[in-house]
Amino acid sequence: DQDLIARAQSQRIFSLLMSAGIVIIAYLISRQLFPHRPAMRLTIPILVAFHPMMTQMTAVVSVDGFYFLIYSVLILLSLLIFRNGLDWKLGLITGIVFSIGFLTKPTINGYAPLIGLLVLFDLWRGKDRRKQIIIGAAVMGITVVALTSWWMLRSLRINDDLLYFNPVLEGHRIIQNPYFDYTVPTHLFDYYRSVIGGMFVTWWAHFGWIDTALPPWIYDLLRLLTVGASIGLAILLWRTWKNRPYYDGMRSGHSGSPLVVWGLLSLTILVPVALLQVYDLIFWRQYGNGRGLQGRYWLATVVPMMALMTVGLLALIPERWHSTAHNLMRVCMIFLNFAALLGYVLPRYYL
Protein backbone atom coordinates (compact mmCIF):
# COMPACT_ATOMS: atom_id res chain seq x y z
CA ASP A 1 0.00 0.00 0.00
CA GLN A 2 3.00 2.34 0.02
CA ASP A 3 3.32 4.99 -2.65
CA LEU A 4 5.83 4.72 -5.47
CA ILE A 5 8.42 7.01 -3.86
CA ALA A 6 8.43 5.01 -0.61
CA ARG A 7 8.89 1.74 -2.51
CA ALA A 8 11.69 3.26 -4.58
CA GLN A 9 13.50 4.51 -1.49
CA SER A 10 13.15 1.09 0.16
CA GLN A 11 14.74 -0.48 -2.88
CA ARG A 12 17.57 2.05 -2.78
CA ILE A 13 18.25 1.26 0.88
CA PHE A 14 18.32 -2.44 0.01
CA SER A 15 20.84 -1.72 -2.78
CA LEU A 16 23.03 0.19 -0.34
CA LEU A 17 23.02 -2.77 2.03
CA MET A 18 24.09 -4.97 -0.88
CA SER A 19 27.01 -2.64 -1.60
CA ALA A 20 28.14 -3.03 2.02
CA GLY A 21 28.03 -6.79 1.55
CA ILE A 22 30.17 -6.52 -1.59
CA VAL A 23 32.83 -4.58 0.34
CA ILE A 24 32.84 -7.23 3.09
CA ILE A 25 33.22 -10.00 0.51
CA ALA A 26 36.04 -8.01 -1.12
CA TYR A 27 37.83 -8.01 2.24
CA LEU A 28 37.31 -11.76 2.69
CA ILE A 29 38.58 -12.47 -0.83
CA SER A 30 41.62 -10.28 -0.15
CA ARG A 31 42.35 -12.31 3.00
CA GLN A 32 42.33 -15.48 0.93
CA LEU A 33 44.60 -14.03 -1.73
CA PHE A 34 47.03 -12.13 0.53
CA PRO A 35 47.23 -13.82 3.94
CA HIS A 36 50.46 -11.97 4.85
CA ARG A 37 49.82 -8.57 3.21
CA PRO A 38 47.42 -6.58 5.41
CA ALA A 39 47.72 -3.46 3.23
CA MET A 40 46.06 -5.37 0.38
CA ARG A 41 43.16 -6.27 2.65
CA LEU A 42 42.48 -2.54 3.06
CA THR A 43 43.32 -1.23 -0.40
CA ILE A 44 41.20 -3.65 -2.46
CA PRO A 45 37.95 -3.15 -0.46
CA ILE A 46 38.44 0.64 -0.66
CA LEU A 47 38.92 0.48 -4.42
CA VAL A 48 35.75 -1.61 -4.69
CA ALA A 49 33.73 0.58 -2.32
CA PHE A 50 34.62 3.84 -4.09
CA HIS A 51 34.50 2.60 -7.66
CA PRO A 52 32.28 5.28 -9.28
CA MET A 53 30.00 2.98 -11.27
CA MET A 54 29.68 0.60 -8.32
CA THR A 55 28.52 3.46 -6.11
CA GLN A 56 26.04 4.63 -8.71
CA MET A 57 24.61 1.19 -9.53
CA THR A 58 24.13 0.33 -5.86
CA ALA A 59 22.38 3.62 -5.09
CA VAL A 60 19.59 3.38 -7.65
CA VAL A 61 16.51 1.19 -8.00
CA SER A 62 18.08 -1.85 -9.61
CA VAL A 63 18.62 -5.54 -8.97
CA ASP A 64 22.22 -5.25 -10.14
CA GLY A 65 23.65 -4.60 -6.67
CA PHE A 66 22.29 -7.92 -5.42
CA TYR A 67 23.61 -9.64 -8.55
CA PHE A 68 27.09 -8.17 -7.96
CA LEU A 69 26.99 -9.49 -4.40
CA ILE A 70 26.02 -13.00 -5.52
CA TYR A 71 28.80 -13.06 -8.12
CA SER A 72 31.34 -11.93 -5.52
CA VAL A 73 30.17 -14.61 -3.08
CA LEU A 74 30.61 -17.24 -5.79
CA ILE A 75 34.19 -16.06 -6.30
CA LEU A 76 34.83 -16.37 -2.56
CA LEU A 77 33.30 -19.86 -2.49
CA SER A 78 35.47 -20.85 -5.46
CA LEU A 79 38.57 -19.79 -3.52
CA LEU A 80 37.40 -21.81 -0.51
CA ILE A 81 36.82 -24.86 -2.71
CA PHE A 82 40.28 -24.44 -4.17
CA ARG A 83 41.90 -24.13 -0.76
CA ASN A 84 39.92 -26.75 1.18
CA GLY A 85 38.57 -29.01 -1.54
CA LEU A 86 34.94 -29.60 -2.52
CA ASP A 87 32.68 -31.41 -0.05
CA TRP A 88 28.93 -31.65 0.37
CA LYS A 89 28.74 -28.55 2.59
CA LEU A 90 30.53 -26.29 0.12
CA GLY A 91 28.55 -27.94 -2.69
CA LEU A 92 25.26 -27.18 -0.93
CA ILE A 93 26.19 -23.56 -0.19
CA THR A 94 27.46 -22.98 -3.72
CA GLY A 95 24.31 -24.51 -5.19
CA ILE A 96 22.07 -22.30 -3.06
CA VAL A 97 24.02 -19.12 -3.87
CA PHE A 98 24.11 -19.92 -7.59
CA SER A 99 20.36 -20.63 -7.59
CA ILE A 100 19.59 -17.34 -5.87
CA GLY A 101 21.70 -15.59 -8.49
CA PHE A 102 19.91 -17.46 -11.27
CA LEU A 103 16.49 -16.48 -9.93
CA THR A 104 17.71 -12.88 -9.68
CA LYS A 105 19.40 -12.58 -13.07
CA PRO A 106 19.96 -15.57 -15.38
CA THR A 107 23.21 -14.03 -16.69
CA ILE A 108 24.81 -15.68 -13.63
CA ASN A 109 24.91 -18.74 -15.91
CA GLY A 110 28.19 -17.32 -17.18
CA TYR A 111 29.74 -18.58 -13.94
CA ALA A 112 28.60 -22.18 -14.49
CA PRO A 113 31.56 -23.14 -16.74
CA LEU A 114 33.96 -21.88 -14.07
CA ILE A 115 32.33 -24.06 -11.44
CA GLY A 116 32.61 -27.02 -13.80
CA LEU A 117 36.31 -26.33 -14.39
CA LEU A 118 36.88 -26.01 -10.65
CA VAL A 119 35.22 -29.37 -9.98
CA LEU A 120 37.29 -31.04 -12.71
CA PHE A 121 40.47 -29.47 -11.33
CA ASP A 122 39.63 -30.70 -7.82
CA LEU A 123 39.02 -34.20 -9.18
CA TRP A 124 42.40 -34.14 -10.91
CA ARG A 125 44.17 -32.76 -7.86
CA GLY A 126 42.47 -34.77 -5.12
CA LYS A 127 42.64 -38.34 -6.34
CA ASP A 128 42.22 -39.62 -2.78
CA ARG A 129 39.10 -37.49 -2.28
CA ARG A 130 37.19 -38.28 -5.46
CA LYS A 131 34.20 -39.79 -3.69
CA GLN A 132 33.88 -36.68 -1.50
CA ILE A 133 34.22 -34.40 -4.54
CA ILE A 134 31.63 -36.32 -6.58
CA ILE A 135 29.17 -36.19 -3.67
CA GLY A 136 29.79 -32.45 -3.30
CA ALA A 137 29.25 -31.88 -7.03
CA ALA A 138 26.08 -33.99 -6.97
CA VAL A 139 24.68 -32.06 -4.00
CA MET A 140 25.46 -28.82 -5.83
CA GLY A 141 23.73 -29.95 -9.03
CA ILE A 142 20.66 -31.35 -7.26
CA THR A 143 20.32 -28.11 -5.26
CA VAL A 144 20.44 -25.97 -8.41
CA VAL A 145 17.89 -28.15 -10.23
CA ALA A 146 15.56 -28.26 -7.21
CA LEU A 147 15.61 -24.49 -6.68
CA THR A 148 15.41 -23.34 -10.30
CA SER A 149 13.45 -25.94 -12.29
CA TRP A 150 10.03 -24.72 -11.06
CA TRP A 151 10.91 -21.17 -12.14
CA MET A 152 11.99 -22.30 -15.61
CA LEU A 153 8.88 -24.44 -16.08
CA ARG A 154 6.70 -21.51 -15.00
CA SER A 155 8.52 -19.28 -17.46
CA LEU A 156 8.00 -21.78 -20.25
CA ARG A 157 4.29 -21.94 -19.49
CA ILE A 158 3.78 -18.18 -19.20
CA ASN A 159 6.24 -16.77 -21.71
CA ASP A 160 7.14 -19.71 -23.96
CA ASP A 161 10.77 -19.31 -22.89
CA LEU A 162 12.79 -20.94 -20.13
CA LEU A 163 14.36 -17.67 -18.93
CA TYR A 164 11.42 -15.24 -19.08
CA PHE A 165 12.83 -13.60 -22.18
CA ASN A 166 10.90 -14.19 -25.36
CA PRO A 167 12.26 -11.73 -27.93
CA VAL A 168 9.27 -12.16 -30.24
CA LEU A 169 6.78 -11.34 -27.49
CA GLU A 170 8.90 -8.31 -26.56
CA GLY A 171 8.65 -6.90 -30.07
CA HIS A 172 11.67 -8.37 -31.83
CA ARG A 173 11.04 -9.82 -35.26
CA ILE A 174 12.78 -12.96 -36.49
CA ILE A 175 14.72 -12.21 -39.68
CA GLN A 176 14.07 -14.67 -42.49
CA ASN A 177 16.49 -13.05 -44.94
CA PRO A 178 19.23 -11.09 -43.10
CA TYR A 179 20.23 -7.90 -44.89
CA PHE A 180 23.88 -8.82 -44.44
CA ASP A 181 25.88 -11.85 -43.45
CA TYR A 182 27.47 -11.06 -40.08
CA THR A 183 30.33 -13.55 -40.16
CA VAL A 184 32.00 -14.79 -37.00
CA PRO A 185 35.38 -13.05 -37.62
CA THR A 186 33.71 -9.72 -38.46
CA HIS A 187 31.47 -9.83 -35.41
CA LEU A 188 34.40 -10.91 -33.25
CA PHE A 189 36.39 -7.88 -34.39
CA ASP A 190 33.48 -5.45 -33.89
CA TYR A 191 32.52 -6.88 -30.50
CA TYR A 192 35.97 -6.78 -28.92
CA ARG A 193 36.68 -3.39 -30.43
CA SER A 194 33.62 -2.12 -28.55
CA VAL A 195 34.83 -3.84 -25.37
CA ILE A 196 38.27 -2.21 -25.58
CA GLY A 197 36.83 1.16 -26.54
CA GLY A 198 33.40 2.13 -25.27
CA MET A 199 32.99 -0.64 -22.72
CA PHE A 200 36.08 0.54 -20.87
CA VAL A 201 34.44 3.95 -20.42
CA THR A 202 31.11 2.61 -19.23
CA TRP A 203 32.77 0.26 -16.74
CA TRP A 204 34.52 3.03 -14.82
CA ALA A 205 32.06 5.90 -14.93
CA HIS A 206 29.54 6.79 -17.59
CA PHE A 207 26.33 7.61 -15.77
CA GLY A 208 23.12 7.61 -17.72
CA TRP A 209 24.99 5.51 -20.31
CA ILE A 210 24.87 8.21 -22.98
CA ASP A 211 24.88 11.69 -21.49
CA THR A 212 27.10 11.98 -18.40
CA ALA A 213 30.64 11.02 -19.17
CA LEU A 214 33.78 12.22 -17.42
CA PRO A 215 36.39 14.42 -19.15
CA PRO A 216 38.28 12.38 -21.78
CA TRP A 217 41.65 12.81 -20.04
CA ILE A 218 40.39 10.81 -17.05
CA TYR A 219 39.58 7.82 -19.25
CA ASP A 220 42.96 8.17 -20.97
CA LEU A 221 44.67 8.10 -17.57
CA LEU A 222 42.66 5.04 -16.51
CA ARG A 223 43.59 3.29 -19.76
CA LEU A 224 47.23 4.10 -19.12
CA LEU A 225 47.00 2.69 -15.59
CA THR A 226 45.28 -0.45 -16.89
CA VAL A 227 47.98 -1.03 -19.50
CA GLY A 228 50.62 -0.37 -16.84
CA ALA A 229 48.99 -2.89 -14.49
CA SER A 230 48.93 -5.50 -17.28
CA ILE A 231 52.64 -4.93 -17.91
CA GLY A 232 53.29 -5.16 -14.17
CA LEU A 233 51.48 -8.51 -13.97
CA ALA A 234 53.60 -9.85 -16.82
CA ILE A 235 56.79 -8.64 -15.12
CA LEU A 236 55.70 -10.16 -11.79
CA LEU A 237 54.98 -13.49 -13.46
CA TRP A 238 58.45 -13.48 -15.03
CA ARG A 239 60.16 -12.60 -11.75
CA THR A 240 58.39 -15.11 -9.55
CA TRP A 241 57.94 -18.04 -11.93
CA LYS A 242 60.63 -20.20 -10.32
CA ASN A 243 59.52 -19.37 -6.76
CA ARG A 244 55.79 -19.19 -7.37
CA PRO A 245 53.56 -20.40 -4.50
CA TYR A 246 51.80 -23.73 -4.68
CA TYR A 247 48.58 -25.23 -3.40
CA ASP A 248 50.01 -26.67 -0.18
CA GLY A 249 51.45 -23.31 0.85
CA MET A 250 48.12 -21.57 0.30
CA ARG A 251 46.23 -24.24 2.24
CA SER A 252 48.57 -23.98 5.21
CA GLY A 253 48.58 -20.19 5.10
CA HIS A 254 52.36 -19.99 4.66
CA SER A 255 52.27 -18.46 1.17
CA GLY A 256 50.10 -16.48 -1.16
CA SER A 257 47.84 -17.77 -3.91
CA PRO A 258 49.27 -20.06 -6.59
CA LEU A 259 49.15 -19.16 -10.26
CA VAL A 260 46.11 -21.31 -10.95
CA VAL A 261 44.07 -19.17 -8.51
CA TRP A 262 44.98 -16.04 -10.43
CA GLY A 263 44.04 -17.89 -13.58
CA LEU A 264 40.62 -18.62 -12.06
CA LEU A 265 40.17 -14.95 -11.15
CA SER A 266 41.11 -13.95 -14.68
CA LEU A 267 38.53 -16.38 -16.05
CA THR A 268 35.81 -14.84 -13.85
CA ILE A 269 36.50 -11.65 -15.81
CA LEU A 270 36.99 -13.08 -19.30
CA VAL A 271 34.50 -15.95 -19.58
CA PRO A 272 31.33 -13.80 -19.25
CA VAL A 273 32.65 -11.51 -21.98
CA ALA A 274 33.31 -14.43 -24.33
CA LEU A 275 29.91 -16.03 -23.66
CA LEU A 276 28.11 -12.75 -24.26
CA GLN A 277 29.92 -12.43 -27.59
CA VAL A 278 28.36 -15.73 -28.70
CA TYR A 279 24.94 -14.62 -27.44
CA ASP A 280 25.29 -11.25 -29.18
CA LEU A 281 26.15 -12.89 -32.52
CA ILE A 282 23.16 -15.24 -32.28
CA PHE A 283 20.89 -12.30 -31.50
CA TRP A 284 22.25 -10.33 -34.45
CA ARG A 285 21.63 -13.20 -36.85
CA GLN A 286 18.10 -13.89 -35.60
CA TYR A 287 16.75 -10.41 -34.92
CA GLY A 288 19.06 -7.95 -36.70
CA ASN A 289 20.31 -6.18 -33.58
CA GLY A 290 22.77 -7.06 -30.83
CA ARG A 291 22.63 -7.01 -27.06
CA GLY A 292 26.13 -5.66 -26.48
CA LEU A 293 28.17 -5.53 -23.28
CA GLN A 294 27.34 -2.61 -21.03
CA GLY A 295 29.73 -1.60 -18.30
CA ARG A 296 27.33 -2.63 -15.57
CA TYR A 297 27.30 -6.20 -16.91
CA TRP A 298 31.00 -6.39 -16.05
CA LEU A 299 30.81 -4.74 -12.63
CA ALA A 300 30.22 -8.11 -10.99
CA THR A 301 33.93 -8.76 -11.58
CA VAL A 302 35.02 -5.61 -9.75
CA VAL A 303 36.77 -7.49 -6.91
CA PRO A 304 39.15 -9.56 -9.10
CA MET A 305 39.55 -6.55 -11.40
CA MET A 306 40.75 -4.34 -8.54
CA ALA A 307 42.91 -7.11 -7.09
CA LEU A 308 44.71 -7.68 -10.40
CA MET A 309 45.09 -3.96 -11.02
CA THR A 310 46.56 -3.37 -7.56
CA VAL A 311 49.04 -6.23 -7.87
CA GLY A 312 50.06 -5.13 -11.36
CA LEU A 313 50.66 -1.49 -10.43
CA LEU A 314 52.64 -2.40 -7.32
CA ALA A 315 54.87 -4.66 -9.42
CA LEU A 316 56.10 -1.60 -11.33
CA ILE A 317 57.61 0.15 -8.32
CA PRO A 318 60.21 -0.76 -5.67
CA GLU A 319 58.85 -2.49 -2.59
CA ARG A 320 59.99 0.34 -0.30
CA TRP A 321 57.42 2.58 -2.01
CA HIS A 322 54.51 0.16 -1.68
CA SER A 323 53.10 1.75 1.48
CA THR A 324 52.99 5.15 -0.22
CA ALA A 325 51.47 3.60 -3.35
CA HIS A 326 48.71 1.96 -1.29
CA ASN A 327 47.78 5.28 0.31
CA LEU A 328 47.91 7.05 -3.05
CA MET A 329 45.61 4.51 -4.72
CA ARG A 330 43.10 4.75 -1.88
CA VAL A 331 43.02 8.55 -1.90
CA CYS A 332 42.85 8.77 -5.69
CA MET A 333 39.92 6.34 -5.92
CA ILE A 334 37.99 8.26 -3.25
CA PHE A 335 38.69 11.51 -5.08
CA LEU A 336 37.62 9.98 -8.43
CA ASN A 337 34.42 8.76 -6.80
CA PHE A 338 33.43 12.16 -5.42
CA ALA A 339 34.43 14.04 -8.58
CA ALA A 340 32.57 11.65 -10.86
CA LEU A 341 29.40 11.51 -8.78
CA LEU A 342 29.27 15.27 -8.24
CA GLY A 343 29.54 15.70 -11.98
CA TYR A 344 26.60 13.33 -12.30
CA VAL A 345 24.37 14.72 -9.54
CA LEU A 346 24.97 18.47 -9.53
CA PRO A 347 23.84 19.29 -13.11
CA ARG A 348 20.62 17.32 -12.64
CA TYR A 349 19.44 18.52 -9.26
CA TYR A 350 21.29 21.64 -8.15
CA LEU A 351 22.43 23.62 -11.20
Coordinates of C-alpha atoms in Angstrom, one line a residue:
D1 CA 0.0 0.0 0.0
Q2 CA 3.0 2.3 0.0
D3 CA 3.3 5.0 -2.6
L4 CA 5.8 4.7 -5.5
I5 CA 8.4 7.0 -3.9
A6 CA 8.4 5.0 -0.6
R7 CA 8.9 1.7 -2.5
A8 CA 11.7 3.3 -4.6
Q9 CA 13.5 4.5 -1.5
S10 CA 13.2 1.1 0.2
Q11 CA 14.7 -0.5 -2.9
R12 CA 17.6 2.0 -2.8
I13 CA 18.2 1.3 0.9
F14 CA 18.3 -2.4 0.0
S15 CA 20.8 -1.7 -2.8
L16 CA 23.0 0.2 -0.3
L17 CA 23.0 -2.8 2.0
M18 CA 24.1 -5.0 -0.9
S19 CA 27.0 -2.6 -1.6
A20 CA 28.1 -3.0 2.0
G21 CA 28.0 -6.8 1.6
I22 CA 30.2 -6.5 -1.6
V23 CA 32.8 -4.6 0.3
I24 CA 32.8 -7.2 3.1
I25 CA 33.2 -10.0 0.5
A26 CA 36.0 -8.0 -1.1
Y27 CA 37.8 -8.0 2.2
L28 CA 37.3 -11.8 2.7
I29 CA 38.6 -12.5 -0.8
S30 CA 41.6 -10.3 -0.1
R31 CA 42.3 -12.3 3.0
Q32 CA 42.3 -15.5 0.9
L33 CA 44.6 -14.0 -1.7
F34 CA 47.0 -12.1 0.5
P35 CA 47.2 -13.8 3.9
H36 CA 50.5 -12.0 4.9
R37 CA 49.8 -8.6 3.2
P38 CA 47.4 -6.6 5.4
A39 CA 47.7 -3.5 3.2
M40 CA 46.1 -5.4 0.4
R41 CA 43.2 -6.3 2.7
L42 CA 42.5 -2.5 3.1
T43 CA 43.3 -1.2 -0.4
I44 CA 41.2 -3.6 -2.5
P45 CA 38.0 -3.1 -0.5
I46 CA 38.4 0.6 -0.7
L47 CA 38.9 0.5 -4.4
V48 CA 35.8 -1.6 -4.7
A49 CA 33.7 0.6 -2.3
F50 CA 34.6 3.8 -4.1
H51 CA 34.5 2.6 -7.7
P52 CA 32.3 5.3 -9.3
M53 CA 30.0 3.0 -11.3
M54 CA 29.7 0.6 -8.3
T55 CA 28.5 3.5 -6.1
Q56 CA 26.0 4.6 -8.7
M57 CA 24.6 1.2 -9.5
T58 CA 24.1 0.3 -5.9
A59 CA 22.4 3.6 -5.1
V60 CA 19.6 3.4 -7.7
V61 CA 16.5 1.2 -8.0
S62 CA 18.1 -1.9 -9.6
V63 CA 18.6 -5.5 -9.0
D64 CA 22.2 -5.2 -10.1
G65 CA 23.7 -4.6 -6.7
F66 CA 22.3 -7.9 -5.4
Y67 CA 23.6 -9.6 -8.6
F68 CA 27.1 -8.2 -8.0
L69 CA 27.0 -9.5 -4.4
I70 CA 26.0 -13.0 -5.5
Y71 CA 28.8 -13.1 -8.1
S72 CA 31.3 -11.9 -5.5
V73 CA 30.2 -14.6 -3.1
L74 CA 30.6 -17.2 -5.8
I75 CA 34.2 -16.1 -6.3
L76 CA 34.8 -16.4 -2.6
L77 CA 33.3 -19.9 -2.5
S78 CA 35.5 -20.8 -5.5
L79 CA 38.6 -19.8 -3.5
L80 CA 37.4 -21.8 -0.5
I81 CA 36.8 -24.9 -2.7
F82 CA 40.3 -24.4 -4.2
R83 CA 41.9 -24.1 -0.8
N84 CA 39.9 -26.7 1.2
G85 CA 38.6 -29.0 -1.5
L86 CA 34.9 -29.6 -2.5
D87 CA 32.7 -31.4 0.0
W88 CA 28.9 -31.6 0.4
K89 CA 28.7 -28.6 2.6
L90 CA 30.5 -26.3 0.1
G91 CA 28.6 -27.9 -2.7
L92 CA 25.3 -27.2 -0.9
I93 CA 26.2 -23.6 -0.2
T94 CA 27.5 -23.0 -3.7
G95 CA 24.3 -24.5 -5.2
I96 CA 22.1 -22.3 -3.1
V97 CA 24.0 -19.1 -3.9
F98 CA 24.1 -19.9 -7.6
S99 CA 20.4 -20.6 -7.6
I100 CA 19.6 -17.3 -5.9
G101 CA 21.7 -15.6 -8.5
F102 CA 19.9 -17.5 -11.3
L103 CA 16.5 -16.5 -9.9
T104 CA 17.7 -12.9 -9.7
K105 CA 19.4 -12.6 -13.1
P106 CA 20.0 -15.6 -15.4
T107 CA 23.2 -14.0 -16.7
I108 CA 24.8 -15.7 -13.6
N109 CA 24.9 -18.7 -15.9
G110 CA 28.2 -17.3 -17.2
Y111 CA 29.7 -18.6 -13.9
A112 CA 28.6 -22.2 -14.5
P113 CA 31.6 -23.1 -16.7
L114 CA 34.0 -21.9 -14.1
I115 CA 32.3 -24.1 -11.4
G116 CA 32.6 -27.0 -13.8
L117 CA 36.3 -26.3 -14.4
L118 CA 36.9 -26.0 -10.6
V119 CA 35.2 -29.4 -10.0
L120 CA 37.3 -31.0 -12.7
F121 CA 40.5 -29.5 -11.3
D122 CA 39.6 -30.7 -7.8
L123 CA 39.0 -34.2 -9.2
W124 CA 42.4 -34.1 -10.9
R125 CA 44.2 -32.8 -7.9
G126 CA 42.5 -34.8 -5.1
K127 CA 42.6 -38.3 -6.3
D128 CA 42.2 -39.6 -2.8
R129 CA 39.1 -37.5 -2.3
R130 CA 37.2 -38.3 -5.5
K131 CA 34.2 -39.8 -3.7
Q132 CA 33.9 -36.7 -1.5
I133 CA 34.2 -34.4 -4.5
I134 CA 31.6 -36.3 -6.6
I135 CA 29.2 -36.2 -3.7
G136 CA 29.8 -32.4 -3.3
A137 CA 29.2 -31.9 -7.0
A138 CA 26.1 -34.0 -7.0
V139 CA 24.7 -32.1 -4.0
M140 CA 25.5 -28.8 -5.8
G141 CA 23.7 -29.9 -9.0
I142 CA 20.7 -31.3 -7.3
T143 CA 20.3 -28.1 -5.3
V144 CA 20.4 -26.0 -8.4
V145 CA 17.9 -28.2 -10.2
A146 CA 15.6 -28.3 -7.2
L147 CA 15.6 -24.5 -6.7
T148 CA 15.4 -23.3 -10.3
S149 CA 13.4 -25.9 -12.3
W150 CA 10.0 -24.7 -11.1
W151 CA 10.9 -21.2 -12.1
M152 CA 12.0 -22.3 -15.6
L153 CA 8.9 -24.4 -16.1
R154 CA 6.7 -21.5 -15.0
S155 CA 8.5 -19.3 -17.5
L156 CA 8.0 -21.8 -20.2
R157 CA 4.3 -21.9 -19.5
I158 CA 3.8 -18.2 -19.2
N159 CA 6.2 -16.8 -21.7
D160 CA 7.1 -19.7 -24.0
D161 CA 10.8 -19.3 -22.9
L162 CA 12.8 -20.9 -20.1
L163 CA 14.4 -17.7 -18.9
Y164 CA 11.4 -15.2 -19.1
F165 CA 12.8 -13.6 -22.2
N166 CA 10.9 -14.2 -25.4
P167 CA 12.3 -11.7 -27.9
V168 CA 9.3 -12.2 -30.2
L169 CA 6.8 -11.3 -27.5
E170 CA 8.9 -8.3 -26.6
G171 CA 8.7 -6.9 -30.1
H172 CA 11.7 -8.4 -31.8
R173 CA 11.0 -9.8 -35.3
I174 CA 12.8 -13.0 -36.5
I175 CA 14.7 -12.2 -39.7
Q176 CA 14.1 -14.7 -42.5
N177 CA 16.5 -13.0 -44.9
P178 CA 19.2 -11.1 -43.1
Y179 CA 20.2 -7.9 -44.9
F180 CA 23.9 -8.8 -44.4
D181 CA 25.9 -11.9 -43.5
Y182 CA 27.5 -11.1 -40.1
T183 CA 30.3 -13.6 -40.2
V184 CA 32.0 -14.8 -37.0
P185 CA 35.4 -13.0 -37.6
T186 CA 33.7 -9.7 -38.5
H187 CA 31.5 -9.8 -35.4
L188 CA 34.4 -10.9 -33.3
F189 CA 36.4 -7.9 -34.4
D190 CA 33.5 -5.4 -33.9
Y191 CA 32.5 -6.9 -30.5
Y192 CA 36.0 -6.8 -28.9
R193 CA 36.7 -3.4 -30.4
S194 CA 33.6 -2.1 -28.6
V195 CA 34.8 -3.8 -25.4
I196 CA 38.3 -2.2 -25.6
G197 CA 36.8 1.2 -26.5
G198 CA 33.4 2.1 -25.3
M199 CA 33.0 -0.6 -22.7
F200 CA 36.1 0.5 -20.9
V201 CA 34.4 3.9 -20.4
T202 CA 31.1 2.6 -19.2
W203 CA 32.8 0.3 -16.7
W204 CA 34.5 3.0 -14.8
A205 CA 32.1 5.9 -14.9
H206 CA 29.5 6.8 -17.6
F207 CA 26.3 7.6 -15.8
G208 CA 23.1 7.6 -17.7
W209 CA 25.0 5.5 -20.3
I210 CA 24.9 8.2 -23.0
D211 CA 24.9 11.7 -21.5
T212 CA 27.1 12.0 -18.4
A213 CA 30.6 11.0 -19.2
L214 CA 33.8 12.2 -17.4
P215 CA 36.4 14.4 -19.1
P216 CA 38.3 12.4 -21.8
W217 CA 41.6 12.8 -20.0
I218 CA 40.4 10.8 -17.1
Y219 CA 39.6 7.8 -19.3
D220 CA 43.0 8.2 -21.0
L221 CA 44.7 8.1 -17.6
L222 CA 42.7 5.0 -16.5
R223 CA 43.6 3.3 -19.8
L224 CA 47.2 4.1 -19.1
L225 CA 47.0 2.7 -15.6
T226 CA 45.3 -0.4 -16.9
V227 CA 48.0 -1.0 -19.5
G228 CA 50.6 -0.4 -16.8
A229 CA 49.0 -2.9 -14.5
S230 CA 48.9 -5.5 -17.3
I231 CA 52.6 -4.9 -17.9
G232 CA 53.3 -5.2 -14.2
L233 CA 51.5 -8.5 -14.0
A234 CA 53.6 -9.9 -16.8
I235 CA 56.8 -8.6 -15.1
L236 CA 55.7 -10.2 -11.8
L237 CA 55.0 -13.5 -13.5
W238 CA 58.4 -13.5 -15.0
R239 CA 60.2 -12.6 -11.7
T240 CA 58.4 -15.1 -9.5
W241 CA 57.9 -18.0 -11.9
K242 CA 60.6 -20.2 -10.3
N243 CA 59.5 -19.4 -6.8
R244 CA 55.8 -19.2 -7.4
P245 CA 53.6 -20.4 -4.5
Y246 CA 51.8 -23.7 -4.7
Y247 CA 48.6 -25.2 -3.4
D248 CA 50.0 -26.7 -0.2
G249 CA 51.5 -23.3 0.9
M250 CA 48.1 -21.6 0.3
R251 CA 46.2 -24.2 2.2
S252 CA 48.6 -24.0 5.2
G253 CA 48.6 -20.2 5.1
H254 CA 52.4 -20.0 4.7
S255 CA 52.3 -18.5 1.2
G256 CA 50.1 -16.5 -1.2
S257 CA 47.8 -17.8 -3.9
P258 CA 49.3 -20.1 -6.6
L259 CA 49.2 -19.2 -10.3
V260 CA 46.1 -21.3 -10.9
V261 CA 44.1 -19.2 -8.5
W262 CA 45.0 -16.0 -10.4
G263 CA 44.0 -17.9 -13.6
L264 CA 40.6 -18.6 -12.1
L265 CA 40.2 -14.9 -11.1
S266 CA 41.1 -13.9 -14.7
L267 CA 38.5 -16.4 -16.1
T268 CA 35.8 -14.8 -13.9
I269 CA 36.5 -11.6 -15.8
L270 CA 37.0 -13.1 -19.3
V271 CA 34.5 -16.0 -19.6
P272 CA 31.3 -13.8 -19.2
V273 CA 32.7 -11.5 -22.0
A274 CA 33.3 -14.4 -24.3
L275 CA 29.9 -16.0 -23.7
L276 CA 28.1 -12.7 -24.3
Q277 CA 29.9 -12.4 -27.6
V278 CA 28.4 -15.7 -28.7
Y279 CA 24.9 -14.6 -27.4
D280 CA 25.3 -11.3 -29.2
L281 CA 26.1 -12.9 -32.5
I282 CA 23.2 -15.2 -32.3
F283 CA 20.9 -12.3 -31.5
W284 CA 22.3 -10.3 -34.5
R285 CA 21.6 -13.2 -36.8
Q286 CA 18.1 -13.9 -35.6
Y287 CA 16.8 -10.4 -34.9
G288 CA 19.1 -7.9 -36.7
N289 CA 20.3 -6.2 -33.6
G290 CA 22.8 -7.1 -30.8
R291 CA 22.6 -7.0 -27.1
G292 CA 26.1 -5.7 -26.5
L293 CA 28.2 -5.5 -23.3
Q294 CA 27.3 -2.6 -21.0
G295 CA 29.7 -1.6 -18.3
R296 CA 27.3 -2.6 -15.6
Y297 CA 27.3 -6.2 -16.9
W298 CA 31.0 -6.4 -16.1
L299 CA 30.8 -4.7 -12.6
A300 CA 30.2 -8.1 -11.0
T301 CA 33.9 -8.8 -11.6
V302 CA 35.0 -5.6 -9.8
V303 CA 36.8 -7.5 -6.9
P304 CA 39.1 -9.6 -9.1
M305 CA 39.6 -6.5 -11.4
M306 CA 40.8 -4.3 -8.5
A307 CA 42.9 -7.1 -7.1
L308 CA 44.7 -7.7 -10.4
M309 CA 45.1 -4.0 -11.0
T310 CA 46.6 -3.4 -7.6
V311 CA 49.0 -6.2 -7.9
G312 CA 50.1 -5.1 -11.4
L313 CA 50.7 -1.5 -10.4
L314 CA 52.6 -2.4 -7.3
A315 CA 54.9 -4.7 -9.4
L316 CA 56.1 -1.6 -11.3
I317 CA 57.6 0.2 -8.3
P318 CA 60.2 -0.8 -5.7
E319 CA 58.9 -2.5 -2.6
R320 CA 60.0 0.3 -0.3
W321 CA 57.4 2.6 -2.0
H322 CA 54.5 0.2 -1.7
S323 CA 53.1 1.8 1.5
T324 CA 53.0 5.2 -0.2
A325 CA 51.5 3.6 -3.3
H326 CA 48.7 2.0 -1.3
N327 CA 47.8 5.3 0.3
L328 CA 47.9 7.0 -3.1
M329 CA 45.6 4.5 -4.7
R330 CA 43.1 4.8 -1.9
V331 CA 43.0 8.6 -1.9
C332 CA 42.8 8.8 -5.7
M333 CA 39.9 6.3 -5.9
I334 CA 38.0 8.3 -3.2
F335 CA 38.7 11.5 -5.1
L336 CA 37.6 10.0 -8.4
N337 CA 34.4 8.8 -6.8
F338 CA 33.4 12.2 -5.4
A339 CA 34.4 14.0 -8.6
A340 CA 32.6 11.6 -10.9
L341 CA 29.4 11.5 -8.8
L342 CA 29.3 15.3 -8.2
G343 CA 29.5 15.7 -12.0
Y344 CA 26.6 13.3 -12.3
V345 CA 24.4 14.7 -9.5
L346 CA 25.0 18.5 -9.5
P347 CA 23.8 19.3 -13.1
R348 CA 20.6 17.3 -12.6
Y349 CA 19.4 18.5 -9.3
Y350 CA 21.3 21.6 -8.2
L351 CA 22.4 23.6 -11.2

